[in-house]
mmCIF file of C-alpha atoms in Angstrom:
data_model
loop_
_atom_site.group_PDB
_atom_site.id
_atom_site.type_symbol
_atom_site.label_atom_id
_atom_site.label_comp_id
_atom_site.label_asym_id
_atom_site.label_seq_id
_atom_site.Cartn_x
_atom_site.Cartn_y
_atom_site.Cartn_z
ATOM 1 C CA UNK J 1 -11.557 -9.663 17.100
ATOM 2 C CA UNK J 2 -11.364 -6.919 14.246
ATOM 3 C CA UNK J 3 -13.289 -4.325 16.011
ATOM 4 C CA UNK J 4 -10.794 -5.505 18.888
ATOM 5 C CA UNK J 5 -7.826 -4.422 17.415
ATOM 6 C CA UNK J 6 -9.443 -1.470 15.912
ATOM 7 C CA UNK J 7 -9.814 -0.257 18.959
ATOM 8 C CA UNK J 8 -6.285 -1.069 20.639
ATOM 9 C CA UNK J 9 -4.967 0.788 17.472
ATOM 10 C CA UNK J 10 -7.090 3.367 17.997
ATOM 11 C CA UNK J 11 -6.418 4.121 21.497
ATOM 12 C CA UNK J 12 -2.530 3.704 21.052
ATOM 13 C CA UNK J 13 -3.528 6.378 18.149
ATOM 14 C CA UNK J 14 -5.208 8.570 20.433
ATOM 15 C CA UNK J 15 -2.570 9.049 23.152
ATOM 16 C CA UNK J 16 0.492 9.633 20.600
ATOM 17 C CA UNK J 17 -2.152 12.171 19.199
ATOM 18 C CA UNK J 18 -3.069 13.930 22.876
ATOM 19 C CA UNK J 19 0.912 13.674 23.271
ATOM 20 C CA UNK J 20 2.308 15.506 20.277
ATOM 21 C CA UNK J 21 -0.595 17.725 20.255
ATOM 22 C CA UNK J 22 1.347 20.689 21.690
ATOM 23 C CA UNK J 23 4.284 20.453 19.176
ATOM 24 C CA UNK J 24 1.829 20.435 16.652
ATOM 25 C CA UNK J 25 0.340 24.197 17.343
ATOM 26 C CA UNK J 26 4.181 25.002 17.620
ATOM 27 C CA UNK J 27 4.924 23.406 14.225
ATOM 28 C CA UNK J 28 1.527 24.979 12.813
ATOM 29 C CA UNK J 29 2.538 28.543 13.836
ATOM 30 C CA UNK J 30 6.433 27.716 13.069
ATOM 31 C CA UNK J 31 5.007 27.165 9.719
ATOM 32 C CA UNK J 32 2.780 30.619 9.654
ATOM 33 C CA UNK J 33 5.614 32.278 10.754
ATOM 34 C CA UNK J 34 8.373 31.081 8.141
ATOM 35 C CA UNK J 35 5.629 31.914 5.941
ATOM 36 C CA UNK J 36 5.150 35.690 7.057
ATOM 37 C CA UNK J 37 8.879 36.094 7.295
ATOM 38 C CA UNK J 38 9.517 35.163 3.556
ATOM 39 C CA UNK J 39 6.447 37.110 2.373
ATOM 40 C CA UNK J 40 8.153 40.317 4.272
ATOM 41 C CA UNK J 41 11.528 39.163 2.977
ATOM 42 C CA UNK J 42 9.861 39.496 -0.737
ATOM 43 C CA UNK J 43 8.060 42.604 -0.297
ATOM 44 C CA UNK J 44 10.974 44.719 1.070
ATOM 45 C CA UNK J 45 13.437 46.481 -1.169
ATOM 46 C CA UNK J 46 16.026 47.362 1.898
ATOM 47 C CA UNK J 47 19.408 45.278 2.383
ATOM 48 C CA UNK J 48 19.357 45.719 6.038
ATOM 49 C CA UNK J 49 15.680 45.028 6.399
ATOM 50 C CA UNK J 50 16.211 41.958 4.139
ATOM 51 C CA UNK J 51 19.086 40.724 6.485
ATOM 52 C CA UNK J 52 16.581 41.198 9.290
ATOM 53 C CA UNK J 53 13.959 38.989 7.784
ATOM 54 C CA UNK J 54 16.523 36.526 6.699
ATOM 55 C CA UNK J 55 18.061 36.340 10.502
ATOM 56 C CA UNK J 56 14.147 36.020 11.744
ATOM 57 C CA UNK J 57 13.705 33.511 9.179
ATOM 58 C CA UNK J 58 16.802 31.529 10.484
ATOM 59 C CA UNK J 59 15.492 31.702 13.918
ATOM 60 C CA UNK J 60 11.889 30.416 13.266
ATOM 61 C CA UNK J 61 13.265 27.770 10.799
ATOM 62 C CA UNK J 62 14.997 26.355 14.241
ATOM 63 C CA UNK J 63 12.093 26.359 15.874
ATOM 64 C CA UNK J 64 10.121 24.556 12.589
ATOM 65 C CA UNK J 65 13.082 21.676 12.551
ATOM 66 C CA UNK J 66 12.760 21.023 16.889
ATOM 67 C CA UNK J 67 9.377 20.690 16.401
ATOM 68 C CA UNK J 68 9.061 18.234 13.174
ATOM 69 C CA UNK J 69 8.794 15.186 15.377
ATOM 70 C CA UNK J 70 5.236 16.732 15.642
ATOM 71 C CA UNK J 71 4.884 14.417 12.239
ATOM 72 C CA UNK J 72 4.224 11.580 14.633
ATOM 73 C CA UNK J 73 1.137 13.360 15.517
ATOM 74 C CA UNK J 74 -0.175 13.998 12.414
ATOM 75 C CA UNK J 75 0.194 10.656 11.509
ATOM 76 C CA UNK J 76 -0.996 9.215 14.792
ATOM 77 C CA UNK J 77 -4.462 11.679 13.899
ATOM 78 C CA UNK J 78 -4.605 9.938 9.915
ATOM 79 C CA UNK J 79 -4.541 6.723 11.816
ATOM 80 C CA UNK J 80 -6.910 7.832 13.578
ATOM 81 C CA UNK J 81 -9.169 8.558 10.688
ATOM 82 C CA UNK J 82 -8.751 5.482 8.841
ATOM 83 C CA UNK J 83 -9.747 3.427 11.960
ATOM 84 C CA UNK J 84 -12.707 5.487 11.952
ATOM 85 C CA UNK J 85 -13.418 4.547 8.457
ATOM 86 C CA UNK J 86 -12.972 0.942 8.726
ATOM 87 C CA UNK J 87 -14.974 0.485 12.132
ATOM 88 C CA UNK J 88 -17.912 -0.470 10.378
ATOM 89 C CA UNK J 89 -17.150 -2.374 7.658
ATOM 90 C CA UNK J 90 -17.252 -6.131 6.937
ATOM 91 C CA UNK J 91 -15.768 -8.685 8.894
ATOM 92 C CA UNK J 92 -14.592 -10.805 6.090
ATOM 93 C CA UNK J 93 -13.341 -9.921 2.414
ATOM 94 C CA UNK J 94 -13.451 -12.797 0.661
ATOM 95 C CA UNK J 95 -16.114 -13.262 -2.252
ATOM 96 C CA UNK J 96 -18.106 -16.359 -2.083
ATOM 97 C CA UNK J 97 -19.744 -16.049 -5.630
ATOM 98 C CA UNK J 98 -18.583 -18.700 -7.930
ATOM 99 C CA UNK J 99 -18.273 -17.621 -11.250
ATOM 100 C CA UNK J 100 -18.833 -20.282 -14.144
ATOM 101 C CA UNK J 101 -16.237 -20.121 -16.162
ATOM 102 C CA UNK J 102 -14.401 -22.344 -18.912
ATOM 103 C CA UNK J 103 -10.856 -21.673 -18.727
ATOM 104 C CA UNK J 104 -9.915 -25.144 -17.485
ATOM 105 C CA UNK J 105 -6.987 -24.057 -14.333
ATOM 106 C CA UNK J 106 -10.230 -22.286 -13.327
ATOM 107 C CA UNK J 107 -12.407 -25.104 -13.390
ATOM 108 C CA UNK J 108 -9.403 -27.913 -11.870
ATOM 109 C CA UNK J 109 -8.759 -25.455 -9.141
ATOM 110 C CA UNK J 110 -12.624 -25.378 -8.208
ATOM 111 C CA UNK J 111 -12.690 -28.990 -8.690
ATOM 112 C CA UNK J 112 -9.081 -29.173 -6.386
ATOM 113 C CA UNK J 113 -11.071 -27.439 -3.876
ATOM 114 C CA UNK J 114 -14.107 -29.445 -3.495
ATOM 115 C CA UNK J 115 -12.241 -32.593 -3.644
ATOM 116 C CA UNK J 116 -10.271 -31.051 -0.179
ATOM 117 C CA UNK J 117 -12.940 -30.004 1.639
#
């Protein structure tokens, strides 16, 4: 049943990935771009030039924010990963070792258990 819903989670995953993959370049070279501009915007000593960059900047930052719900993706593709990680690993968590131990709630809830079963 685990490896079940690993893989429903994983498909749903997949397709919100394969969806948002195209805002994704756009937010990636958005990004590259903003980054660029305010590197030029630094380097130059010119007012006009610096109004230039700061209009560009403006414009590319608009195109950054229309493309954020690209987020989804990224998250949809870390999703992805951790399903990936936890395909193969045990079905069941719990630890069967007893431990022997004197503190007496641990010993009456051992006892409380046995007396259940």
């Amino acid at each position: 049943m685990k490896k079940f819903m690993l893989f429903l989670g994983g498909l749903v995953a997949l397709f919100i990935l394969l969806v948002n993959l195209g805002p994704m370049v756009l937010l990636a070279i958005s990004v590259g771009l903003l980054y660029v501009c305010f590197k030029k915007f630094i380097q130059t000593d010119s007012t006009a030039a610096k109004v230039g960059w700061v209009i560009l900047g403006i414009i590319v930052l608009s195109i950054t924010f229309s493309n954020i719900y690209a987020v989804i993706g990224v998250a949809a593709a870390y999703a992805l990963y951790l399903i990936y990680k936890n395909w193969n690993s045990p079905d069941s968590d719990i630890v069967h070792e007893v431990k022997e131990d004197n503190d007496p709630f641990t010993n009456f809830e051992r006892q409380w258990a046995e007396l259940n079963k």
